[in-house]
Each structure stands twice: as structure tokens, then as C-alpha cells.
CSV table of C-alpha atoms in Angstrom, one decimal:
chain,number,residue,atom,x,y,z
A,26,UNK,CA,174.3,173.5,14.7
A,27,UNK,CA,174.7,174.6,18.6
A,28,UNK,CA,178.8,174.8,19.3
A,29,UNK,CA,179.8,174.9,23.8
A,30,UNK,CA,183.0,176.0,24.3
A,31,UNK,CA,184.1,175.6,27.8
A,32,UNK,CA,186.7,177.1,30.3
A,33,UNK,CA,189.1,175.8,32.1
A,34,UNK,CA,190.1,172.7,30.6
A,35,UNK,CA,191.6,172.4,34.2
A,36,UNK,CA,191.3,173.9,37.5
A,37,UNK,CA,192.8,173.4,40.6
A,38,UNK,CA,192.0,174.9,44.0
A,39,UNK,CA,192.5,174.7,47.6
A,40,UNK,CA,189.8,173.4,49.8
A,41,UNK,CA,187.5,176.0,51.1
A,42,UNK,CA,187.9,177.9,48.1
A,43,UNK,CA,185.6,178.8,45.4
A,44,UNK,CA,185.6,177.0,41.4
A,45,UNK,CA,183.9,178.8,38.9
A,46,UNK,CA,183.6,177.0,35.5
A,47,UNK,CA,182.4,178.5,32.5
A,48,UNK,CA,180.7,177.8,28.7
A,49,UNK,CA,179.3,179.6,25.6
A,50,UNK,CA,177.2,178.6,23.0
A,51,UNK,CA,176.2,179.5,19.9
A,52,UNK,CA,172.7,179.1,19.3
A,53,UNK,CA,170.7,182.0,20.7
A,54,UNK,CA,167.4,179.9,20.7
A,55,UNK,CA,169.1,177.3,22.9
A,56,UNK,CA,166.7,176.8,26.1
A,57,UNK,CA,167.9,174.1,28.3
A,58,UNK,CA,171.4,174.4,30.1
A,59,UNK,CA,172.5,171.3,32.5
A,60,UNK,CA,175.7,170.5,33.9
A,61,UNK,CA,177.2,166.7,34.4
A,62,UNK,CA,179.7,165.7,37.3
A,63,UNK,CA,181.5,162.5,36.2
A,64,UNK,CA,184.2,161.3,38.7
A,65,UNK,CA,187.0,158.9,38.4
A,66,UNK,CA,185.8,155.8,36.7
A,67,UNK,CA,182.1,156.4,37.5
A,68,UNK,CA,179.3,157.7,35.3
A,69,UNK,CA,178.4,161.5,34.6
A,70,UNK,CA,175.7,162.5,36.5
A,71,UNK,CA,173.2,165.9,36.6
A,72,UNK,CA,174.0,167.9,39.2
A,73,UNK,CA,172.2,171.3,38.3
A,74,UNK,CA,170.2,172.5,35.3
A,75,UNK,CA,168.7,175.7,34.1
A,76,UNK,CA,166.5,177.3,31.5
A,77,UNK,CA,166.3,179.7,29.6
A,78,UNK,CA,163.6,181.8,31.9
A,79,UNK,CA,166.1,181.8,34.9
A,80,UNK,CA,168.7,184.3,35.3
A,81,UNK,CA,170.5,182.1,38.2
A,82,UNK,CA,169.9,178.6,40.5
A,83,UNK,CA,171.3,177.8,43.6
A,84,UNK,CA,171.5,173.9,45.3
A,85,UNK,CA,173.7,174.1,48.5
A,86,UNK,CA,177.2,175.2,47.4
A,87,UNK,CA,176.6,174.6,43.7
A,88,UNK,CA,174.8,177.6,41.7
A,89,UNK,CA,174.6,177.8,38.3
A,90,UNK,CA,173.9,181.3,36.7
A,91,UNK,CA,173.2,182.2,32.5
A,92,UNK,CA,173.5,185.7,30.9
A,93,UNK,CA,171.3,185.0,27.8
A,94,UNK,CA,172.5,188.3,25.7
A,95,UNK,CA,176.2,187.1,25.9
A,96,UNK,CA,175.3,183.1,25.4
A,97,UNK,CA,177.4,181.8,28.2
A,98,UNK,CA,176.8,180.2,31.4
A,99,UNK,CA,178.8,179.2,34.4
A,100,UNK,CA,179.0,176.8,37.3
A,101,UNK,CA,180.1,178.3,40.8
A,102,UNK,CA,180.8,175.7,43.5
A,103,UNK,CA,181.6,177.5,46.8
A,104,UNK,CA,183.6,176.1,49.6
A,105,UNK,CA,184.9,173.4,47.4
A,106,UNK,CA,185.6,169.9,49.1
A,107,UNK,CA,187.9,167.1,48.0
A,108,UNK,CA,184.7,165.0,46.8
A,109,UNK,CA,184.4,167.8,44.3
A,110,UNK,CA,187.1,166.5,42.5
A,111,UNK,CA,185.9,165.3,39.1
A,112,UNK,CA,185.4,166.5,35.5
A,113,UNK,CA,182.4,168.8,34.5
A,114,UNK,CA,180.9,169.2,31.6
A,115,UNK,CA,178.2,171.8,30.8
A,116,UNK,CA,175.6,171.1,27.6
A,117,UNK,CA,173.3,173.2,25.8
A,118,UNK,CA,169.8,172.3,23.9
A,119,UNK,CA,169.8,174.2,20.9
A,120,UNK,CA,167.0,174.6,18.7
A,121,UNK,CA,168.0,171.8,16.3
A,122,UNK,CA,166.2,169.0,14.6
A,123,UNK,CA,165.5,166.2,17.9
A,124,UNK,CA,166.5,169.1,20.3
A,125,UNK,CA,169.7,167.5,21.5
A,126,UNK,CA,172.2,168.3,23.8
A,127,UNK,CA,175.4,169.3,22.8
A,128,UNK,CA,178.6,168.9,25.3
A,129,UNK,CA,181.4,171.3,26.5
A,130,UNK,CA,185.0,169.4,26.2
A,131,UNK,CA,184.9,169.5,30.0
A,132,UNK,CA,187.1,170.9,33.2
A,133,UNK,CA,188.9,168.9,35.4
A,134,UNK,CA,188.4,170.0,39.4
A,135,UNK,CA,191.0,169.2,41.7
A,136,UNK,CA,190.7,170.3,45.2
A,137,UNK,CA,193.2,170.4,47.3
A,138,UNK,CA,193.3,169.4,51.4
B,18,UNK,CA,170.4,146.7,40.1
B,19,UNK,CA,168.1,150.1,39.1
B,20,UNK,CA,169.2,152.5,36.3
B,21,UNK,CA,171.4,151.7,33.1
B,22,UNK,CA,173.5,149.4,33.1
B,23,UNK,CA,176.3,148.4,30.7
B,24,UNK,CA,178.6,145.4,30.0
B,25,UNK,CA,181.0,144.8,29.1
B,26,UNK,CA,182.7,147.0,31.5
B,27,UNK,CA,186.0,146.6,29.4
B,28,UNK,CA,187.0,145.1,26.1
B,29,UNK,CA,189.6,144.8,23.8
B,30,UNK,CA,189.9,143.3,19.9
B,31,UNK,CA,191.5,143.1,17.5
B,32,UNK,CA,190.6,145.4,13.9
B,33,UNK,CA,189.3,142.3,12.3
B,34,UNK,CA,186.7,141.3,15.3
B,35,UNK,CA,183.0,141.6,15.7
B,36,UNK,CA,181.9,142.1,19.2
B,37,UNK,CA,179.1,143.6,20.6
B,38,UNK,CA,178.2,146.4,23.7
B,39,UNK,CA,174.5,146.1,25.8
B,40,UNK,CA,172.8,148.4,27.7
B,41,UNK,CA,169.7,147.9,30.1
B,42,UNK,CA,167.8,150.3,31.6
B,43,UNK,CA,165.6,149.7,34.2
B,44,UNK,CA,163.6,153.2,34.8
B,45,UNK,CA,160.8,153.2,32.1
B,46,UNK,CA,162.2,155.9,29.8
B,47,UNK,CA,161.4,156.2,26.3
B,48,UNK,CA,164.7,157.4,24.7
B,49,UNK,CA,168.1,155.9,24.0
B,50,UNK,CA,171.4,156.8,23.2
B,51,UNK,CA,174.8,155.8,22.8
B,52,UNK,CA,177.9,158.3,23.2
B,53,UNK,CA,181.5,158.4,22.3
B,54,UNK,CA,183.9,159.9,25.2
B,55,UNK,CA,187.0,160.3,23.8
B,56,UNK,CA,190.2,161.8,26.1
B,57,UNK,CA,190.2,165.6,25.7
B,58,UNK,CA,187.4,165.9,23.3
B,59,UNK,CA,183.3,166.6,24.3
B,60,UNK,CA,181.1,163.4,24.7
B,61,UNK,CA,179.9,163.1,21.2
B,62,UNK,CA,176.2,161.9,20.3
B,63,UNK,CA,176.4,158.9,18.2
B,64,UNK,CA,172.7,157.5,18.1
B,65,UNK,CA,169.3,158.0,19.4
B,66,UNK,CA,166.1,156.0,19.9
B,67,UNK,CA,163.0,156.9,21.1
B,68,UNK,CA,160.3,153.9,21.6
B,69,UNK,CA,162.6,151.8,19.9
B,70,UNK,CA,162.7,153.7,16.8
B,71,UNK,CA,166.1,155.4,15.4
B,72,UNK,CA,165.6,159.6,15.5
B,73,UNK,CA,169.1,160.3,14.9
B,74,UNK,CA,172.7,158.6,13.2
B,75,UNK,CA,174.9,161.4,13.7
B,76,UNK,CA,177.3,160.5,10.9
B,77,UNK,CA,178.6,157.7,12.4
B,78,UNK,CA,180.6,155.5,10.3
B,79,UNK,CA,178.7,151.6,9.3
B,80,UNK,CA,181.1,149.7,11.3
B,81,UNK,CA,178.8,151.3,14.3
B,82,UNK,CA,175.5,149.4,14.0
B,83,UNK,CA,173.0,150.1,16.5
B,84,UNK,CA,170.0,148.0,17.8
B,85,UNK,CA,167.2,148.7,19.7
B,86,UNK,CA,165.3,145.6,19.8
B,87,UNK,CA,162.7,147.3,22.7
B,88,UNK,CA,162.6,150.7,24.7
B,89,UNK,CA,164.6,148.8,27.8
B,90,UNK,CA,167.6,147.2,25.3
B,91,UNK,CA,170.1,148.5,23.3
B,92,UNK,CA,173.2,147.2,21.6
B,93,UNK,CA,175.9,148.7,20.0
B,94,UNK,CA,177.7,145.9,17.2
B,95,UNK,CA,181.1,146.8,16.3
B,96,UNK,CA,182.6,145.0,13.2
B,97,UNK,CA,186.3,145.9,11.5
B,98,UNK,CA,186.7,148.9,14.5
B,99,UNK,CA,190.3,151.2,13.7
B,100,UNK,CA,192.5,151.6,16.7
B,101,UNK,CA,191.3,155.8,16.8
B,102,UNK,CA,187.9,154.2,17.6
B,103,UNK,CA,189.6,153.3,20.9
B,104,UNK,CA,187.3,155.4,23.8
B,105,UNK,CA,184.7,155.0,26.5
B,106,UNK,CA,181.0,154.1,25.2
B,107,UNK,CA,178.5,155.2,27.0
B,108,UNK,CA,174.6,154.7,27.4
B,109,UNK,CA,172.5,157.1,28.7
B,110,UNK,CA,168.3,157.3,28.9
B,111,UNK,CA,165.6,159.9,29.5
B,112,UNK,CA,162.1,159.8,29.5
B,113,UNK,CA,161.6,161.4,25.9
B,114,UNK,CA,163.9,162.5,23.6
B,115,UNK,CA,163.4,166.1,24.0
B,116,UNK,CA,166.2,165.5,26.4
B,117,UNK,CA,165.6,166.3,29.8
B,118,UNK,CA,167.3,164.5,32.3
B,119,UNK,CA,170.0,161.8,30.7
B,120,UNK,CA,170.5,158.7,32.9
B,121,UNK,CA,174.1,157.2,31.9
B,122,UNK,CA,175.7,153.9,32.1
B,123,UNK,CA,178.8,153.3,33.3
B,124,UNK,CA,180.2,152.7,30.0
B,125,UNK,CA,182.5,150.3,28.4
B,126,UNK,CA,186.1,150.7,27.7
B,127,UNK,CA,187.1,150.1,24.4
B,128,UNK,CA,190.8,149.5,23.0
B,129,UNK,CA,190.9,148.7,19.6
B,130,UNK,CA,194.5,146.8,19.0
């Protein structure tokens, strides 16, 4: 079945700065990419998404961009802000039975003031 | 409220109890699932419904039962739980199982004593 590693388990930056989070997978037929922001106590939530026809996605300061050939994708958030503080976690649909998603371990963002 | 929505938001018992988690969702979808979040691991699929109708048990052990009595309503029944069982639970919906967009509860917070 479809394995997401993801990169860094942590991360902390200064406000203003840039985050860039990152995940492989294993299945090459995997299609459907989305990445979950889940703060403190609060539910994860979709933030971007992208497929597997897209190269790259932009909304605001998050971007999301997927290099089929080496199976990874990454999250970029530019001029990060404290409210970006939270834990990530990217997912990939492979091309199993029931197409599910399958979960990254997740990166905790802190941003700095 | 709109969405999914989960009680209890918190619970503890003891290894020998039988207690029970709900979820509601209130935005038409189709599919249902319930997820384990365990601290430094991935969010790991535990069940799936889709119109009511189990599509995938993924090796959960039988003190997990599931219910899905209609496509707005699902319980999780929990009966002689370990203390590693201990972790968030969370709910999540989509529209069809083919996994778009998840919609997730707030989860409940499960110690197992």
C-alpha cells in the first residue's frame, strides 16, 4: 500500500520568514495530494490540495508544488505569521482498493514574533 | 451547529468499561470515517462508511465496533479498551468515499486507565 513520509517533524521560524514542509510517497499511481492544518486543540482542516496534472498551486502565501518523477511534494508558506503555528500533515491517494488517503506523521510550525 | 460534530469531547474509563463515541454531521455527505491520532504517529484510518454501508475495517481490533445506523450518524463502541488505545478519535466526512475533501470533528480524547 501507499507509504508518506514527511519532513520536518518540527520546524521553527521567525516571523516573516518562509516554512517549507515536505513528503514522499510510494505509490507512483497516487493522484490526489492535500494538505491538513490542525491547530492547538482544534480540528485538522484543508488548506490546499493538488493533483496529479498540476506541477504547482498557489493560495495567498501558501503554495503547494509536486515533482511526480521523484514522488514527493511540498508545502511552502511565505511570510509566515504566528497564526501559522500549528501541525501539518500532507496525505496521498494511492491507487488502492476504496482509494484512501494515507497520512504523513506531521510537522509542527512554530513561528516566532 | 453546521459540520461534524463529536461528543464526548473528553473521556476516561477504566479497561473493563463499555462506553460509546457519536458523531453528527450536518452537510449531506455520503461517506464516514473514524480515525486514530495517536502523539507522534500519522492519523490512522480505522473505518469507513459510505451510505451507511462499511467499505473498509482497516484491521482494527473487535473491541472497536462501529455503527452507522444512517449516512448523518456514526458511533464508535468501545468495550475492554488497553491503556495504549489511549489517543484522540476523530470523525471526518466527505461527499463520497473516493475521498475528496474530509470534513473532521473535533474529536474526543480518550485515556484509557
Amino acid at each position: 500500500g501507499e507509504n508518506v513520509e514527511q519532513h520536518p517533524s518540527t520546524l521553527s521560524v521567525q516571523e516573516g520568514d518562509s516554512a517549507v514542509i515536505k513528503c514522499t510517497y510510494s505509490d507512483s499511481a497516487s493522484n490526489y495530494f492535500p494538505w491538513y492544518k490542525q491547530e492547538l486543540g482544534k480540528r485538522p482542516q484543508l488548506i490546499i490540495d493538488i493533483r496529479s496534472n498540476v506541477g504547482e498551486k498557489k493560495d495567498q502565501r501558501i503554495a503547494v508544488t509536486l515533482n511526480k518523477t521523484a514522488k514527493h511534494f511540498s508545502l511552502h508558506i511565505t511570510e509566515t505569521q504566528p497564526e501559522d503555528s500549528a501541525v501539518y500533515f500532507c496525505a496521498a491517494r494511492g491507487n488502492n482498493a476504496g482509494n484512501m488517503l494515507t497520512f504523513g506523521g506531521g510537522t509542527r510550525l512554530m513561528v516566532k514574533p | 451547529e453546521t459540520g461534524v460534530t463529536q461528543t464526548p469531547r473528553h473521556l476516561v474509563m477504566g479497561m473493563t468499561n463499555k462506553k460509546s463515541l457519536k458523531c453528527e454531521q450536518h452537510l449531506g455527505h455520503n461517506a464516514m470515517y473514524w480515525y486514530k491520532q495517536s502523539a507522534k504517529k500519522p492519523l490512522e484510518l480505522m473505518f469507513v462508511y459510505n451510505f451507511k454501508e462499511q467499505t473498509e475495517n482497516n484491521s482494527v481490533p473487535s473491541r472497536f465496533s462501529p455503527e452507522c445506523p444512517n449516512s448523518s450518524h456514526l458511533f464508535l463502541h468501545l468495550h475492554t479498551l488497553q491503556p495504549e488505545d489511549s489517543a484522540l478519535y476523530l470523525c471526518a466526512s466527505s461527499l463520497r468515499t473516493t475521498n475528496e475533501k474530509l470534513f473532521f470533528g473535533s474529536g474526543t480524547q480518550l485515556s484509557v486507565l
